[in-house]
Tab-separated table of N, CA and C in Angstrom:
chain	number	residue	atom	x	y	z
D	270	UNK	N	-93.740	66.988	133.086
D	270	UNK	CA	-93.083	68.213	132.692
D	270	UNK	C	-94.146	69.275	132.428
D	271	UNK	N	-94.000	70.531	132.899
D	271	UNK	CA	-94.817	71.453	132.615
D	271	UNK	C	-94.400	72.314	131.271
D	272	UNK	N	-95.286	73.385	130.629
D	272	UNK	CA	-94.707	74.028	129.798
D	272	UNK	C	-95.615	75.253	129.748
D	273	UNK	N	-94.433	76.637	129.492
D	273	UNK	CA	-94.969	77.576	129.448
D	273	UNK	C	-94.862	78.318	128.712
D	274	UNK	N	-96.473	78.853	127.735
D	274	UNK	CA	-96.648	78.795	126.412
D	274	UNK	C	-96.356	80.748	126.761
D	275	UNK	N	-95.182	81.121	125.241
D	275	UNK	CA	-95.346	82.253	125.371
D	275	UNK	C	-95.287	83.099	123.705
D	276	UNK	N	-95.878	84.134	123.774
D	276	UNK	CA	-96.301	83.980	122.187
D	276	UNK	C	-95.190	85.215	121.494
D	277	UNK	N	-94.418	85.247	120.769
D	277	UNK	CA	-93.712	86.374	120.179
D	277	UNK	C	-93.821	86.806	119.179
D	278	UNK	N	-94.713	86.449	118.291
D	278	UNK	CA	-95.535	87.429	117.027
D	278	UNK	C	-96.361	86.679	116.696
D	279	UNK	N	-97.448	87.106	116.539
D	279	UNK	CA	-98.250	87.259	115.753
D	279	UNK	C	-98.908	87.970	114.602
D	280	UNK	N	-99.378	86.664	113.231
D	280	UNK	CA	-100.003	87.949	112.242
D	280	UNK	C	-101.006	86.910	111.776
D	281	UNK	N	-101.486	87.816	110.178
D	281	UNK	CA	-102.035	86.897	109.590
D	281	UNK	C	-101.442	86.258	108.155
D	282	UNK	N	-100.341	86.897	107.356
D	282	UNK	CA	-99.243	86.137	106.721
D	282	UNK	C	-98.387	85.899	107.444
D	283	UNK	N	-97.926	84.262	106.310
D	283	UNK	CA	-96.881	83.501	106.968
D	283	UNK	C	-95.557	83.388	106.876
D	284	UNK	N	-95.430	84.121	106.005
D	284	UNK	CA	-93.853	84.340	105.659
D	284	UNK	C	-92.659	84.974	105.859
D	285	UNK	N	-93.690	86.293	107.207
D	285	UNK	CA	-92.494	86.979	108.234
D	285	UNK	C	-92.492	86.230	109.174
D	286	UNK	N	-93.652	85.500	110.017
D	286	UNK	CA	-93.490	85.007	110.917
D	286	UNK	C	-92.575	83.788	110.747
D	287	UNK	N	-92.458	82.671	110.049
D	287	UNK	CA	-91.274	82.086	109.383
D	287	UNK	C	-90.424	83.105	109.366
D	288	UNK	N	-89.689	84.170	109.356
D	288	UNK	CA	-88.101	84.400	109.253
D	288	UNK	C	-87.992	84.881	110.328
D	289	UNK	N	-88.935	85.121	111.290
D	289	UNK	CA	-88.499	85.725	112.740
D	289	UNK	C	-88.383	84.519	112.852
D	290	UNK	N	-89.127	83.270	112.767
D	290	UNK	CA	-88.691	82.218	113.474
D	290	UNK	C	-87.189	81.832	113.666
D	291	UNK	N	-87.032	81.644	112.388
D	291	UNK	CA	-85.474	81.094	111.765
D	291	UNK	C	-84.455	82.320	112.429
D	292	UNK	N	-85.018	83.377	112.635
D	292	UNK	CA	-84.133	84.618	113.912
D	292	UNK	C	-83.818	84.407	114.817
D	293	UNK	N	-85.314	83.805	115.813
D	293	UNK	CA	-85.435	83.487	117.401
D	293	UNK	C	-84.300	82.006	117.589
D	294	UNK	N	-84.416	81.597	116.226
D	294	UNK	CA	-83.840	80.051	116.813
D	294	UNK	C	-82.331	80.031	116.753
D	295	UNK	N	-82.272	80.980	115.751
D	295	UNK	CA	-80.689	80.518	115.754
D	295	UNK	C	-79.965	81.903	117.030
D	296	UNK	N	-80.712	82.412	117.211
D	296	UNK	CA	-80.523	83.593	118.867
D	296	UNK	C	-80.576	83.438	119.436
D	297	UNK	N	-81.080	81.584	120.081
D	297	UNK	CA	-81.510	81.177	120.791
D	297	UNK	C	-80.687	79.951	120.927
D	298	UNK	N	-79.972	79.638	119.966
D	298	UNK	CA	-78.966	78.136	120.008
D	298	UNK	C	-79.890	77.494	119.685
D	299	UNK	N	-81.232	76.958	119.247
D	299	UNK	CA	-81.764	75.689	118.710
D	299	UNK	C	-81.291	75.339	117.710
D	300	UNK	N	-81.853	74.434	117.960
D	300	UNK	CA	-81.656	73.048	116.520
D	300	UNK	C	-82.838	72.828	116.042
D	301	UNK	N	-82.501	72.701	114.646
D	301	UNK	CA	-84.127	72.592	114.129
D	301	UNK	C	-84.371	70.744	113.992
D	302	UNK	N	-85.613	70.629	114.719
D	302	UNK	CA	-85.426	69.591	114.579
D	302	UNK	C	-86.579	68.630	113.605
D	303	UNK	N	-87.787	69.143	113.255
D	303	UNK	CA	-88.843	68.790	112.041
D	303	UNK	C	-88.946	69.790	111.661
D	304	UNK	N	-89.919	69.541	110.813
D	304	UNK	CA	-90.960	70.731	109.972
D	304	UNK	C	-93.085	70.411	110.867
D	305	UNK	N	-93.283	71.226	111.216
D	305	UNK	CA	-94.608	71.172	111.102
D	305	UNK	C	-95.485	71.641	109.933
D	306	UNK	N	-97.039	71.872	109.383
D	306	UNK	CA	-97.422	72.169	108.404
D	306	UNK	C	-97.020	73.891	108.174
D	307	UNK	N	-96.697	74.649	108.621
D	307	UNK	CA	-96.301	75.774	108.556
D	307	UNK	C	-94.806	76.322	108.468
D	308	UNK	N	-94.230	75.305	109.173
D	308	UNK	CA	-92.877	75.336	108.637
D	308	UNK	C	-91.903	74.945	109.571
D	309	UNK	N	-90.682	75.105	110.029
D	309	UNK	CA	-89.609	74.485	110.677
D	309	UNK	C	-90.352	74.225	112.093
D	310	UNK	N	-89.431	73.230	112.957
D	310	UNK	CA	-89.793	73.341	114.548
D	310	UNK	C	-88.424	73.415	114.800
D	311	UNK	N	-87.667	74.194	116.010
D	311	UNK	CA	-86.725	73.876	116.812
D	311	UNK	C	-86.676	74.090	118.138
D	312	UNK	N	-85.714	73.234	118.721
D	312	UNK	CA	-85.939	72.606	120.048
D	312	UNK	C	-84.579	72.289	120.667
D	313	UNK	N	-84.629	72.437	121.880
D	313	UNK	CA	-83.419	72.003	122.708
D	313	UNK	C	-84.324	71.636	124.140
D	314	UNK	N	-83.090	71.536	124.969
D	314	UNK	CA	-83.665	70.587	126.197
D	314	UNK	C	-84.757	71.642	127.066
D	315	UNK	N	-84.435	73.185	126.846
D	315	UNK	CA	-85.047	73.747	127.746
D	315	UNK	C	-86.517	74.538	126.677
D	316	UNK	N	-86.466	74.795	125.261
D	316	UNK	CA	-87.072	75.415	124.984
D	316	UNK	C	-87.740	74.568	123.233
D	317	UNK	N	-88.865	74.804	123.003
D	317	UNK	CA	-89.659	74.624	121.781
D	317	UNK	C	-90.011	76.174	121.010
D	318	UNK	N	-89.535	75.637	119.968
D	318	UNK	CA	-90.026	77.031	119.050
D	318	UNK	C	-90.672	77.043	117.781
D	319	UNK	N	-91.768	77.131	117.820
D	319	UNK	CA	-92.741	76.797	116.327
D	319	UNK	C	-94.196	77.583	116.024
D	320	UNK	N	-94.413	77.534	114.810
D	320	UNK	CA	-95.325	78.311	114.573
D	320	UNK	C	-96.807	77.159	114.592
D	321	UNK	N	-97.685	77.683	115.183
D	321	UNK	CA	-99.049	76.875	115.307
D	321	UNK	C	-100.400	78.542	114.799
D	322	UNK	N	-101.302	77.698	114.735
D	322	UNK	CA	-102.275	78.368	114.348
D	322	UNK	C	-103.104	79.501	115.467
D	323	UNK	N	-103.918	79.940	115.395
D	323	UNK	CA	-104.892	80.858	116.673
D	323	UNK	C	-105.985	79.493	116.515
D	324	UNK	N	-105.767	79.127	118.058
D	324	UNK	CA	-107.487	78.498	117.921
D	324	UNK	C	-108.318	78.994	117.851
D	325	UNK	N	-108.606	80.503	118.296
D	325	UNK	CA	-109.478	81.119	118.480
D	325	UNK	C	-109.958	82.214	116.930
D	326	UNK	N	-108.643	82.046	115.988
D	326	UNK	CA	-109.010	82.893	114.770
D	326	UNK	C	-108.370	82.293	113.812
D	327	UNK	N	-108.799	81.677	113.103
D	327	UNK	CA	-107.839	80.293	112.155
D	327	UNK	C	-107.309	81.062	111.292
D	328	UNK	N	-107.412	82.196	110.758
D	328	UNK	CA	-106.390	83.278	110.040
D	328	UNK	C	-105.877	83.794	110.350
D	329	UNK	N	-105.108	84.013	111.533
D	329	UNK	CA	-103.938	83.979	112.505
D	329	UNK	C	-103.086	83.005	112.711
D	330	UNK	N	-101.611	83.142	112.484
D	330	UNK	CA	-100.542	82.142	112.719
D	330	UNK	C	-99.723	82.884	114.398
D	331	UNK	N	-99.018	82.109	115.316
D	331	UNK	CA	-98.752	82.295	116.414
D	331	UNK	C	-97.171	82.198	116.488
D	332	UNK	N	-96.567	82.656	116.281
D	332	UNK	CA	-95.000	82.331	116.834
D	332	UNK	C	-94.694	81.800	117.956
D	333	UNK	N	-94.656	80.796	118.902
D	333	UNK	CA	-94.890	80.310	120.206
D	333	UNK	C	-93.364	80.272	120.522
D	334	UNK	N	-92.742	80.091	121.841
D	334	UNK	CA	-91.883	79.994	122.526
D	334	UNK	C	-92.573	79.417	123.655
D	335	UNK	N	-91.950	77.731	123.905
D	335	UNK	CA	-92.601	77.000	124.811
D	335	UNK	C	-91.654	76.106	125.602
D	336	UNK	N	-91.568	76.826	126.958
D	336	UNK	CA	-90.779	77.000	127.981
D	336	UNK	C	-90.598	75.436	128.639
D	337	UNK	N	-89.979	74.795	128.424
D	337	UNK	CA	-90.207	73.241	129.199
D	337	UNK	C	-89.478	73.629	130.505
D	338	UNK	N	-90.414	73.213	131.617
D	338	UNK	CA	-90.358	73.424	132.833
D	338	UNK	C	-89.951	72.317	133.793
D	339	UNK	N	-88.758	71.821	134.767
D	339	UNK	CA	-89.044	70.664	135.444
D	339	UNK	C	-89.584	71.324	136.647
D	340	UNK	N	-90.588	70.142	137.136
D	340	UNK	CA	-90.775	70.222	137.963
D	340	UNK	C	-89.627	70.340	139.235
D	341	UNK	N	-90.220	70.996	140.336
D	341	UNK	CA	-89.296	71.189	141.170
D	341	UNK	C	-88.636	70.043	142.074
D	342	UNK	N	-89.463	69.302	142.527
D	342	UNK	CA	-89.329	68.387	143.299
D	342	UNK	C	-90.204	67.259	142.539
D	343	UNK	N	-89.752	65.821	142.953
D	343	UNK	CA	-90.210	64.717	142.237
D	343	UNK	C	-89.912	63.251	142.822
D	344	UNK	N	-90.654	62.300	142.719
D	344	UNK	CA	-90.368	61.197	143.262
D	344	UNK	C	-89.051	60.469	143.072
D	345	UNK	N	-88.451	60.636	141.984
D	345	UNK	CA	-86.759	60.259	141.962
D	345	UNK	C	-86.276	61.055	142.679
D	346	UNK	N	-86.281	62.103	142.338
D	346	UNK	CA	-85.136	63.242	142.920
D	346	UNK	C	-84.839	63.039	144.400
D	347	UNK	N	-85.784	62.809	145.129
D	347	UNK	CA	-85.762	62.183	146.602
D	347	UNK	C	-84.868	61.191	146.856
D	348	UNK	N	-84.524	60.121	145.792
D	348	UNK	CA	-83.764	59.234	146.067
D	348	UNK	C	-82.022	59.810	145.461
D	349	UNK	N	-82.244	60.929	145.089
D	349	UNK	CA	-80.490	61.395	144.930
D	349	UNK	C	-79.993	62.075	145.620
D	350	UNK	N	-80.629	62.494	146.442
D	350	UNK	CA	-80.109	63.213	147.600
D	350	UNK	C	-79.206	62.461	148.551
């Protein structure tokens, strides 16, 4: 499965980016389904939505939207045709 990482806010407090989250998800039909160290994750079959850190600036939090992708074609799929 591929996935395609896409970012919808960013800051450096965490406590708006948490309520946009809890915005995007329920605008989005997810289900929340853990908590990571920053706070909720939710998820459905096509999409992930959670907050992770900047690797590149550790006082930066990331709002991510992460696109689960099927592949197009695949070694089963050949046999349902």
């Amino acid at each position: 499965m591929n996935v395609k990482r896409e970012i919808l806010m960013q800051g450096v407090e965490l406590a708006p980016i948490v309520e946009r989250l809890k915005e995007e998800g329920s605008k989005r039909g997810l289900s929340q389904s853990a908590n990571n160290e920053y706070g909720p994750v939710y998820i459905n079959q096509h999409y992930d939505l959670r907050i992770e850190r900047d690797p590149g600036d550790w006082g930066q939090y990331r709002l991510m939207l992460m696109h689960k992708l099927q592949p197009k074609s695949s070694f089963f799929g050949m046999f349902r045709r």
